[in-house]
PDB file of C-alpha atoms and ligand atoms in Angstrom:
ATOM      1  CA  MET A 854     -40.490 -48.567  15.572  1.00  0.00           C
ATOM      2  CA  ASP A 855     -42.128 -51.736  15.858  1.00  0.00           C
ATOM      3  CA  GLY A 856     -40.687 -54.102  18.490  1.00  0.00           C
ATOM      4  CA  ALA A 857     -39.035 -51.216  20.898  1.00  0.00           C
ATOM      5  CA  THR A 858     -39.093 -51.541  24.504  1.00  0.00           C
ATOM      6  CA  TYR A 859     -37.979 -49.071  27.288  1.00  0.00           C
ATOM      7  CA  GLN A 860     -37.120 -50.504  30.596  1.00  0.00           C
ATOM      8  CA  GLY A 861     -38.638 -54.158  29.681  1.00  0.00           C
ATOM      9  CA  ILE A 862     -41.750 -52.391  28.277  1.00  0.00           C
ATOM     10  CA  ALA A 863     -42.668 -53.029  25.020  1.00  0.00           C
ATOM     11  CA  LEU A 864     -43.449 -49.877  22.814  1.00  0.00           C
ATOM     12  CA  ASP A 865     -45.481 -49.255  19.782  1.00  0.00           C
ATOM     13  CA  GLY A 866     -43.942 -46.658  17.220  1.00  0.00           C
ATOM     14  CA  ASP A 867     -45.730 -43.583  18.203  1.00  0.00           C
ATOM     15  CA  ALA A 868     -45.384 -44.580  21.800  1.00  0.00           C
ATOM     16  CA  ALA A 869     -41.534 -44.775  21.408  1.00  0.00           C
ATOM     17  CA  LEU A 870     -41.274 -41.438  19.177  1.00  0.00           C
ATOM     18  CA  ALA A 871     -43.179 -39.718  22.146  1.00  0.00           C
ATOM     19  CA  LEU A 872     -40.763 -40.918  24.546  1.00  0.00           C
ATOM     20  CA  LEU A 873     -37.869 -39.771  22.384  1.00  0.00           C
ATOM     21  CA  GLU A 874     -39.512 -36.473  22.264  1.00  0.00           C
ATOM     22  CA  TRP A 875     -39.917 -36.241  25.565  1.00  0.00           C
ATOM     23  CA  GLN A 876     -36.173 -36.993  26.481  1.00  0.00           C
ATOM     24  CA  MET A 877     -34.548 -34.622  23.938  1.00  0.00           C
ATOM     25  CA  GLU A 878     -36.969 -31.917  25.549  1.00  0.00           C
ATOM     26  CA  MET A 879     -35.578 -32.979  29.062  1.00  0.00           C
ATOM     27  CA  GLY A 880     -32.354 -32.073  27.691  1.00  0.00           C
ATOM     28  CA  ALA A 881     -30.994 -35.687  26.645  1.00  0.00           C
ATOM     29  CA  ASP A 882     -28.725 -35.197  23.388  1.00  0.00           C
ATOM     30  CA  VAL A 883     -26.628 -37.995  23.479  1.00  0.00           C
ATOM     31  CA  PRO A 884     -27.822 -41.517  23.250  1.00  0.00           C
ATOM     32  CA  VAL A 885     -26.049 -44.196  25.411  1.00  0.00           C
ATOM     33  CA  MET A 886     -26.569 -47.870  25.792  1.00  0.00           C
ATOM     34  CA  ASP A 887     -28.040 -49.723  28.770  1.00  0.00           C
ATOM     35  CA  GLU A 888     -24.861 -50.946  29.530  1.00  0.00           C
ATOM     36  CA  PRO A 889     -21.720 -48.997  30.360  1.00  0.00           C
ATOM     37  CA  VAL A 890     -18.912 -49.772  27.768  1.00  0.00           C
ATOM     38  CA  ASP A 891     -15.446 -50.374  29.487  1.00  0.00           C
ATOM     39  CA  ARG A 892     -13.082 -48.795  26.788  1.00  0.00           C
ATOM     40  CA  PHE A 893      -9.917 -50.004  28.319  1.00  0.00           C
ATOM     41  CA  ASP A 894     -11.237 -53.233  27.822  1.00  0.00           C
ATOM     42  CA  LEU A 895     -12.117 -53.135  24.028  1.00  0.00           C
ATOM     43  CA  PRO A 896      -9.485 -55.010  21.682  1.00  0.00           C
ATOM     44  CA  ALA A 897      -6.542 -52.852  20.174  1.00  0.00           C
ATOM     45  CA  ARG A 898      -7.648 -50.945  16.883  1.00  0.00           C
ATOM     46  CA  VAL A 899      -6.582 -52.230  13.923  1.00  0.00           C
ATOM     47  CA  ALA A 900      -3.749 -50.100  12.472  1.00  0.00           C
ATOM     48  CA  ALA A 901      -4.603 -48.367   9.459  1.00  0.00           C
ATOM     49  CA  PRO A 902      -3.188 -49.716   6.469  1.00  0.00           C
ATOM     50  CA  ASP A 903      -0.432 -47.671   4.823  1.00  0.00           C
ATOM     51  CA  LEU A 904      -2.367 -45.220   2.276  1.00  0.00           C
ATOM     52  CA  PRO A 905      -0.317 -44.216  -0.522  1.00  0.00           C
ATOM     53  CA  PRO A 906       0.274 -40.158  -0.113  1.00  0.00           C
ATOM     54  CA  ILE A 907      -2.550 -38.316  -1.577  1.00  0.00           C
ATOM     55  CA  ALA A 908      -1.459 -36.082  -4.472  1.00  0.00           C
ATOM     56  CA  VAL A 909      -2.068 -32.646  -3.421  1.00  0.00           C
ATOM     57  CA  GLN A 910      -2.846 -30.679  -6.636  1.00  0.00           C
ATOM     58  CA  ALA A 911      -1.146 -26.915  -6.137  1.00  0.00           C
ATOM     59  CA  THR A 912      -3.682 -24.502  -6.016  1.00  0.00           C
ATOM     60  CA  PRO A 913      -3.581 -22.026  -8.994  1.00  0.00           C
ATOM     61  CA  ALA A 914      -2.490 -18.573  -7.597  1.00  0.00           C
ATOM     62  CA  ILE A 915      -4.797 -16.205  -6.536  1.00  0.00           C
ATOM     63  CA  PRO A 916      -3.725 -12.681  -7.716  1.00  0.00           C
ATOM     64  CA  PRO A 917      -3.585 -10.362  -4.733  1.00  0.00           C
ATOM     65  CA  ILE A 918      -6.739  -8.023  -4.170  1.00  0.00           C
ATOM     66  CA  PRO A 919      -5.536  -4.595  -4.884  1.00  0.00           C
ATOM     67  CA  THR A 920      -5.104  -2.353  -1.829  1.00  0.00           C
ATOM     68  CA  GLU A 921      -5.844   1.357  -1.536  1.00  0.00           C
ATOM     69  CA  ALA A 922      -2.219   1.854  -1.879  1.00  0.00           C
ATOM     70  CA  ASP A 923      -2.326   0.225  -5.223  1.00  0.00           C
ATOM     71  CA  ASP A 924      -5.021   2.063  -6.343  1.00  0.00           C
ATOM     72  CA  ARG A 925      -3.690   5.547  -5.541  1.00  0.00           C
ATOM     73  CA  ALA A 926      -0.278   4.500  -7.096  1.00  0.00           C
ATOM     74  CA  GLU A 927      -2.130   3.473  -9.866  1.00  0.00           C
ATOM     75  CA  ARG A 928      -4.313   6.908 -10.059  1.00  0.00           C
ATOM     76  CA  LEU A 929      -1.139   8.971  -9.758  1.00  0.00           C
ATOM     77  CA  SER A 930       0.995   6.809 -12.584  1.00  0.00           C
ATOM     78  CA  GLN A 931      -2.161   7.668 -14.625  1.00  0.00           C
ATOM     79  CA  ALA A 932      -2.461  11.412 -14.011  1.00  0.00           C
ATOM     80  CA  GLU A 933       1.522  11.416 -14.454  1.00  0.00           C
ATOM     81  CA  ALA A 934       1.038  10.106 -18.066  1.00  0.00           C
ATOM     82  CA  LEU A 935      -1.954  12.288 -19.120  1.00  0.00           C
ATOM     83  CA  ALA A 936       0.110  15.399 -17.877  1.00  0.00           C
ATOM     84  CA  ALA A 937       3.251  14.336 -19.250  1.00  0.00           C
ATOM     85  CA  GLY A 938       1.418  13.972 -22.645  1.00  0.00           C
ATOM     86  CA  ALA A 939      -0.228  17.317 -22.706  1.00  0.00           C
ATOM     87  CA  GLY A 940       1.526  19.723 -25.268  1.00  0.00           C
ATOM     88  CA  SER A 941      -0.096  22.740 -24.385  1.00  0.00           C
ATOM     89  CA  LEU A 942      -2.538  24.407 -21.817  1.00  0.00           C
ATOM     90  CA  ALA A 943      -5.826  23.580 -24.197  1.00  0.00           C
ATOM     91  CA  GLU A 944      -4.103  19.789 -23.958  1.00  0.00           C
ATOM     92  CA  LEU A 945      -3.838  19.748 -20.076  1.00  0.00           C
ATOM     93  CA  ALA A 946      -7.052  21.089 -19.432  1.00  0.00           C
ATOM     94  CA  GLU A 947      -8.870  18.675 -21.810  1.00  0.00           C
ATOM     95  CA  VAL A 948      -6.584  15.577 -20.495  1.00  0.00           C
ATOM     96  CA  GLN A 949      -7.412  16.638 -16.847  1.00  0.00           C
ATOM     97  CA  GLU A 950     -11.109  17.335 -17.008  1.00  0.00           C
ATOM     98  CA  ARG A 951     -11.510  13.758 -18.628  1.00  0.00           C
ATOM     99  CA  PHE A 952      -9.219  11.966 -16.058  1.00  0.00           C
ATOM    100  CA  ASP A 953     -11.313  10.194 -13.112  1.00  0.00           C
ATOM    101  CA  GLY A 954      -8.778   9.722 -10.764  1.00  0.00           C
ATOM    102  CA  ILE A 955     -10.279  12.386  -8.005  1.00  0.00           C
ATOM    103  CA  GLU A 956     -13.610  11.504  -6.736  1.00  0.00           C
ATOM    104  CA  LEU A 957     -14.375  14.907  -6.230  1.00  0.00           C
ATOM    105  CA  LYS A 958     -15.161  15.115 -10.108  1.00  0.00           C
ATOM    106  CA  LYS A 959     -18.358  13.251  -9.152  1.00  0.00           C
ATOM    107  CA  GLY A 960     -19.815  15.767  -6.711  1.00  0.00           C
ATOM    108  CA  ALA A 961     -18.478  18.736  -8.589  1.00  0.00           C
ATOM    109  CA  ARG A 962     -20.522  20.736 -10.951  1.00  0.00           C
ATOM    110  CA  ASN A 963     -17.819  22.141 -13.403  1.00  0.00           C
ATOM    111  CA  PHE A 964     -14.366  21.564 -13.997  1.00  0.00           C
ATOM    112  CA  CYS A 965     -12.321  24.464 -12.930  1.00  0.00           C
ATOM    113  CA  PHE A 966      -9.002  25.119 -14.706  1.00  0.00           C
ATOM    114  CA  ALA A 967      -7.461  28.372 -14.355  1.00  0.00           C
ATOM    115  CA  ASP A 968      -8.148  31.923 -15.132  1.00  0.00           C
ATOM    116  CA  GLY A 969      -6.107  34.955 -16.405  1.00  0.00           C
ATOM    117  CA  ASN A 970      -3.539  35.654 -18.705  1.00  0.00           C
ATOM    118  CA  PRO A 971      -1.324  32.757 -19.296  1.00  0.00           C
ATOM    119  CA  LYS A 972       1.392  34.143 -20.276  1.00  0.00           C
ATOM    120  CA  ALA A 973       1.499  36.358 -17.301  1.00  0.00           C
ATOM    121  CA  ARG A 974       4.874  36.769 -15.267  1.00  0.00           C
ATOM    122  CA  VAL A 975       2.963  35.634 -11.936  1.00  0.00           C
ATOM    123  CA  LEU A 976       1.249  32.874 -11.435  1.00  0.00           C
ATOM    124  CA  ILE A 977      -1.022  32.243  -8.430  1.00  0.00           C
ATOM    125  CA  LEU A 978      -1.853  29.018  -6.910  1.00  0.00           C
ATOM    126  CA  GLY A 979      -4.927  29.015  -4.476  1.00  0.00           C
ATOM    127  CA  GLU A 980      -6.800  25.842  -3.107  1.00  0.00           C
ATOM    128  CA  ALA A 981      -9.944  24.761  -4.704  1.00  0.00           C
ATOM    129  CA  PRO A 982     -13.013  26.194  -6.358  1.00  0.00           C
ATOM    130  CA  GLY A 983     -15.513  27.128  -3.799  1.00  0.00           C
ATOM    131  CA  ASP A 984     -19.342  27.529  -4.521  1.00  0.00           C
ATOM    132  CA  GLU A 985     -19.263  30.329  -6.873  1.00  0.00           C
ATOM    133  CA  GLU A 986     -16.152  28.805  -8.816  1.00  0.00           C
ATOM    134  CA  ASP A 987     -18.098  25.493  -9.176  1.00  0.00           C
ATOM    135  CA  ARG A 988     -20.588  27.487 -10.361  1.00  0.00           C
ATOM    136  CA  GLN A 989     -18.829  29.284 -13.334  1.00  0.00           C
ATOM    137  CA  GLY A 990     -16.292  26.892 -13.525  1.00  0.00           C
ATOM    138  CA  ARG A 991     -13.358  29.981 -12.874  1.00  0.00           C
ATOM    139  CA  PRO A 992     -11.147  30.054 -10.122  1.00  0.00           C
ATOM    140  CA  PHE A 993     -11.462  33.160  -7.632  1.00  0.00           C
ATOM    141  CA  VAL A 994     -14.611  34.539  -8.648  1.00  0.00           C
ATOM    142  CA  GLY A 995     -16.583  34.659  -5.487  1.00  0.00           C
ATOM    143  CA  ARG A 996     -15.536  37.064  -2.129  1.00  0.00           C
ATOM    144  CA  ALA A 997     -12.446  35.845  -1.978  1.00  0.00           C
ATOM    145  CA  GLY A 998     -11.540  36.412  -5.666  1.00  0.00           C
ATOM    146  CA  ARG A 999     -12.947  39.908  -5.685  1.00  0.00           C
ATOM    147  CA  LEU A1000     -10.595  41.123  -2.859  1.00  0.00           C
ATOM    148  CA  LEU A1001      -7.750  39.038  -4.552  1.00  0.00           C
ATOM    149  CA  ASP A1002      -8.354  41.398  -7.748  1.00  0.00           C
ATOM    150  CA  GLN A1003      -8.517  44.331  -5.741  1.00  0.00           C
ATOM    151  CA  MET A1004      -4.963  43.145  -3.927  1.00  0.00           C
ATOM    152  CA  PHE A1005      -3.364  42.970  -6.989  1.00  0.00           C
ATOM    153  CA  GLY A1006      -5.065  45.887  -8.842  1.00  0.00           C
ATOM    154  CA  ALA A1007      -3.037  47.880  -5.878  1.00  0.00           C
ATOM    155  CA  ILE A1008       0.160  46.856  -7.639  1.00  0.00           C
ATOM    156  CA  GLY A1009      -0.878  47.667 -11.366  1.00  0.00           C
ATOM    157  CA  MET A1010      -1.810  43.860 -11.959  1.00  0.00           C
ATOM    158  CA  ALA A1011      -5.126  42.037 -13.108  1.00  0.00           C
ATOM    159  CA  ARG A1012      -6.299  38.785 -14.383  1.00  0.00           C
ATOM    160  CA  ASP A1013      -7.706  40.346 -17.413  1.00  0.00           C
ATOM    161  CA  ALA A1014      -4.537  42.685 -18.229  1.00  0.00           C
ATOM    162  CA  ALA A1015      -3.561  41.783 -21.818  1.00  0.00           C
ATOM    163  CA  ASP A1016       0.603  43.053 -21.193  1.00  0.00           C
ATOM    164  CA  ALA A1017       2.121  39.891 -19.584  1.00  0.00           C
ATOM    165  CA  GLU A1018       4.036  42.330 -17.207  1.00  0.00           C
ATOM    166  CA  LYS A1019       1.034  43.590 -15.392  1.00  0.00           C
ATOM    167  CA  ALA A1020      -1.148  40.098 -15.700  1.00  0.00           C
ATOM    168  CA  ILE A1021      -1.526  37.566 -13.345  1.00  0.00           C
ATOM    169  CA  TYR A1022      -2.683  33.906 -14.181  1.00  0.00           C
ATOM    170  CA  ILE A1023      -4.583  31.828 -11.434  1.00  0.00           C
ATOM    171  CA  THR A1024      -4.909  28.505 -10.965  1.00  0.00           C
ATOM    172  CA  ASN A1025      -5.850  26.275  -7.916  1.00  0.00           C
ATOM    173  CA  VAL A1026      -4.402  22.833  -6.349  1.00  0.00           C
ATOM    174  CA  LEU A1027      -7.494  21.194  -6.982  1.00  0.00           C
ATOM    175  CA  THR A1028      -9.881  21.860 -10.053  1.00  0.00           C
ATOM    176  CA  TRP A1029     -13.041  20.128  -8.251  1.00  0.00           C
ATOM    177  CA  ARG A1030     -14.945  21.522  -5.370  1.00  0.00           C
ATOM    178  CA  PRO A1031     -14.255  19.701  -2.372  1.00  0.00           C
ATOM    179  CA  PRO A1032     -18.004  19.063  -0.545  1.00  0.00           C
ATOM    180  CA  GLY A1033     -18.619  21.902   2.076  1.00  0.00           C
ATOM    181  CA  ASN A1034     -15.552  23.607   0.957  1.00  0.00           C
ATOM    182  CA  ARG A1035     -13.562  21.022   2.981  1.00  0.00           C
ATOM    183  CA  ASP A1036      -9.610  21.159   3.081  1.00  0.00           C
ATOM    184  CA  PRO A1037      -8.340  18.427   0.141  1.00  0.00           C
ATOM    185  CA  HIS A1038      -6.987  15.308   1.632  1.00  0.00           C
ATOM    186  CA  ALA A1039      -3.655  14.527   0.960  1.00  0.00           C
ATOM    187  CA  ASP A1040      -4.722  11.995  -1.508  1.00  0.00           C
ATOM    188  CA  GLU A1041      -6.418  14.563  -3.635  1.00  0.00           C
ATOM    189  CA  ILE A1042      -3.342  16.822  -3.396  1.00  0.00           C
ATOM    190  CA  GLN A1043      -1.028  14.062  -4.317  1.00  0.00           C
ATOM    191  CA  THR A1044      -3.037  12.770  -7.697  1.00  0.00           C
ATOM    192  CA  SER A1045      -3.163  16.535  -8.576  1.00  0.00           C
ATOM    193  CA  LEU A1046       0.053  17.254  -8.323  1.00  0.00           C
ATOM    194  CA  PRO A1047       1.077  16.133 -12.094  1.00  0.00           C
ATOM    195  CA  PHE A1048      -1.299  18.472 -13.450  1.00  0.00           C
ATOM    196  CA  ILE A1049       0.007  20.972 -11.356  1.00  0.00           C
ATOM    197  CA  ARG A1050       3.505  20.840 -12.150  1.00  0.00           C
ATOM    198  CA  ARG A1051       3.064  20.662 -16.001  1.00  0.00           C
ATOM    199  CA  HIS A1052       0.573  23.524 -15.437  1.00  0.00           C
ATOM    200  CA  ILE A1053       3.209  25.454 -14.211  1.00  0.00           C
ATOM    201  CA  GLN A1054       5.934  24.286 -16.999  1.00  0.00           C
ATOM    202  CA  LEU A1055       3.556  25.218 -19.786  1.00  0.00           C
ATOM    203  CA  ALA A1056       2.375  28.387 -18.627  1.00  0.00           C
ATOM    204  CA  ASP A1057       6.070  29.027 -17.331  1.00  0.00           C
ATOM    205  CA  PRO A1058       5.947  32.064 -15.207  1.00  0.00           C
ATOM    206  CA  ASP A1059       8.605  33.998 -13.412  1.00  0.00           C
ATOM    207  CA  VAL A1060       6.964  33.513 -10.155  1.00  0.00           C
ATOM    208  CA  ILE A1061       4.596  32.172  -8.155  1.00  0.00           C
ATOM    209  CA  VAL A1062       2.318  33.163  -5.428  1.00  0.00           C
ATOM    210  CA  LEU A1063       1.532  30.042  -2.787  1.00  0.00           C
ATOM    211  CA  MET A1064      -1.907  31.609  -1.907  1.00  0.00           C
ATOM    212  CA  GLY A1065      -2.644  30.213   1.808  1.00  0.00           C
ATOM    213  CA  ASN A1066      -1.828  26.834   3.384  1.00  0.00           C
ATOM    214  CA  ILE A1067      -3.083  23.914   1.139  1.00  0.00           C
ATOM    215  CA  ALA A1068      -1.121  25.722  -2.085  1.00  0.00           C
ATOM    216  CA  CYS A1069       1.959  25.608   0.774  1.00  0.00           C
ATOM    217  CA  GLN A1070       1.672  21.963   1.314  1.00  0.00           C
ATOM    218  CA  ALA A1071       1.089  20.815  -2.341  1.00  0.00           C
ATOM    219  CA  ALA A1072       4.275  22.960  -3.516  1.00  0.00           C
ATOM    220  CA  LEU A1073       6.431  22.953  -0.612  1.00  0.00           C
ATOM    221  CA  GLU A1074       4.956  20.283   1.830  1.00  0.00           C
ATOM    222  CA  LYS A1075       4.582  22.479   4.740  1.00  0.00           C
ATOM    223  CA  ARG A1076       1.879  24.365   6.297  1.00  0.00           C
ATOM    224  CA  GLY A1077       1.894  27.365   8.664  1.00  0.00           C
ATOM    225  CA  ILE A1078       1.361  30.120   6.589  1.00  0.00           C
ATOM    226  CA  LEU A1079       1.361  32.676   9.119  1.00  0.00           C
ATOM    227  CA  ARG A1080       4.954  31.790   9.413  1.00  0.00           C
ATOM    228  CA  LEU A1081       5.857  31.127   5.748  1.00  0.00           C
ATOM    229  CA  ARG A1082       4.105  34.295   4.303  1.00  0.00           C
ATOM    230  CA  GLY A1083       6.532  36.994   2.971  1.00  0.00           C
ATOM    231  CA  GLN A1084       9.712  34.701   2.649  1.00  0.00           C
ATOM    232  CA  TRP A1085      10.487  34.132  -0.722  1.00  0.00           C
ATOM    233  CA  THR A1086      11.509  30.361  -1.476  1.00  0.00           C
ATOM    234  CA  GLN A1087      11.562  27.831  -4.540  1.00  0.00           C
ATOM    235  CA  ALA A1088       8.676  25.677  -5.812  1.00  0.00           C
ATOM    236  CA  PHE A1089       8.217  23.679  -8.880  1.00  0.00           C
ATOM    237  CA  GLY A1090      11.998  25.056  -9.829  1.00  0.00           C
ATOM    238  CA  ARG A1091      10.939  29.167  -9.905  1.00  0.00           C
ATOM    239  CA  PRO A1092      10.925  31.561  -7.015  1.00  0.00           C
ATOM    240  CA  ALA A1093       7.656  31.631  -4.972  1.00  0.00           C
ATOM    241  CA  LEU A1094       5.889  33.675  -2.256  1.00  0.00           C
ATOM    242  CA  PRO A1095       3.664  32.412   0.279  1.00  0.00           C
ATOM    243  CA  MET A1096       0.746  34.729   1.107  1.00  0.00           C
ATOM    244  CA  THR A1097      -2.320  34.515   3.501  1.00  0.00           C
ATOM    245  CA  HIS A1098      -5.009  33.848   1.524  1.00  0.00           C
ATOM    246  CA  PRO A1099      -8.008  36.376   0.266  1.00  0.00           C
ATOM    247  CA  ALA A1100     -10.469  33.938   2.853  1.00  0.00           C
ATOM    248  CA  TYR A1101      -8.028  34.255   5.805  1.00  0.00           C
ATOM    249  CA  LEU A1102      -8.024  38.105   4.759  1.00  0.00           C
ATOM    250  CA  LEU A1103     -11.822  38.658   4.789  1.00  0.00           C
ATOM    251  CA  ARG A1104     -11.965  37.034   8.066  1.00  0.00           C
ATOM    252  CA  ASN A1105      -8.860  39.065   9.592  1.00  0.00           C
ATOM    253  CA  PRO A1106      -8.950  42.377   8.068  1.00  0.00           C
ATOM    254  CA  ALA A1107      -5.964  43.584  10.744  1.00  0.00           C
ATOM    255  CA  ALA A1108      -3.793  40.713   8.503  1.00  0.00           C
ATOM    256  CA  LYS A1109      -3.907  42.746   5.504  1.00  0.00           C
ATOM    257  CA  ARG A1110      -1.073  45.254   6.427  1.00  0.00           C
ATOM    258  CA  GLU A1111       0.960  42.257   5.917  1.00  0.00           C
ATOM    259  CA  ALA A1112      -0.383  41.296   2.662  1.00  0.00           C
ATOM    260  CA  TRP A1113       0.543  44.581   1.204  1.00  0.00           C
ATOM    261  CA  SER A1114       3.974  44.240   2.496  1.00  0.00           C
ATOM    262  CA  ASP A1115       4.237  40.640   0.326  1.00  0.00           C
ATOM    263  CA  LEU A1116       2.295  42.405  -2.817  1.00  0.00           C
ATOM    264  CA  LEU A1117       5.396  44.957  -2.509  1.00  0.00           C
ATOM    265  CA  SER A1118       7.829  42.464  -2.048  1.00  0.00           C
ATOM    266  CA  LEU A1119       6.690  40.744  -5.349  1.00  0.00           C
ATOM    267  CA  SER A1120       6.633  43.796  -7.173  1.00  0.00           C
ATOM    268  CA  ALA A1121      10.048  44.459  -5.873  1.00  0.00           C
ATOM    269  CA  ARG A1122      10.947  40.951  -7.094  1.00  0.00           C
ATOM    270  CA  LEU A1123       9.229  41.225 -10.452  1.00  0.00           C
ATOM    271  CA  GLU A1124      11.368  44.985 -11.517  1.00  0.00           C
ATOM    272  CA  SER A1125      14.727  43.015 -10.031  1.00  0.00           C
ATOM    273  CA  LEU A1126      14.285  39.838 -12.316  1.00  0.00           C
ATOM    274  CA  SER A1127      13.119  42.369 -15.255  1.00  0.00           C
ATOM    275  CA  VAL A1128      16.658  44.215 -15.128  1.00  0.00           C
TER     276      VAL A1128
HETATM  277  N1  URA B2492     -10.582  30.237  -2.758  1.00  0.00           N
HETATM  278  C1  URA B2492      -9.151  29.443  -3.265  1.00  0.00           C
HETATM  279  O1  URA B2492      -8.326  28.877  -3.438  1.00  0.00           O
HETATM  280  N2  URA B2492      -9.520  29.626  -4.947  1.00  0.00           N
HETATM  281  C2  URA B2492     -10.604  29.492  -5.409  1.00  0.00           C
HETATM  282  O2  URA B2492     -10.753  29.296  -6.605  1.00  0.00           O
HETATM  283  C3  URA B2492     -11.724  30.487  -4.952  1.00  0.00           C
HETATM  284  C4  URA B2492     -11.647  30.266  -3.429  1.00  0.00           C
END
């Protein structure tokens, strides 16, 4: 800074620095010269010489980041491959339990595959394990399950019946308990479908009971159980009867009348299929 001047006054280094700091504090941010520059009067710029074009190197292709849809498709195709490879119910249970494509598995205590007699003519498709089912690893063993046993008992059928004619076989759309018993998400149902289809193929029941809205959503892509109940339809290539879920009947005992009429319809259908 030696030799600096400000408005004709000689400044030593410390004084010049202090002056510069003071100017910056006052808001000066662009240094200008003592005399203004008339830029219109400057000589024309020298044209830049023609430079050889810069060779642009091709950047290596970056693989696309997998989207949520890719991930879903991947999990679905894994589920399909595993389910298709299962040659028995025991094998299906094994591969389905090992399958990690459903997040619910992380929060559940037990895998809940099925209960009852796998040779039964009637397969009941419920929704998902609740608290008691999650503890025991068996479907329909809580309050709703006890009512389900009473309902089928009333038409002479039971899960522990050795005779396939009188037996029921029970499984759910989901094999892992959703937290707080929330409804299964559409993605969870979709990913479970290959296992459900294979389960039904292997158990080979004559008829399916679709127990409640979630079963109807999975099997028929429809909800509205109070409209659908009691009306025979086809699901997974077999006769299927939507019924109100026993948990609904516990909350709405008046609906038991209609459930009774659905049970009679089931009984009559089994009778007619036997002849
Ligand atoms: N509700 C269901 O749908 N399934 C069960 O296993 C228990 C309750």
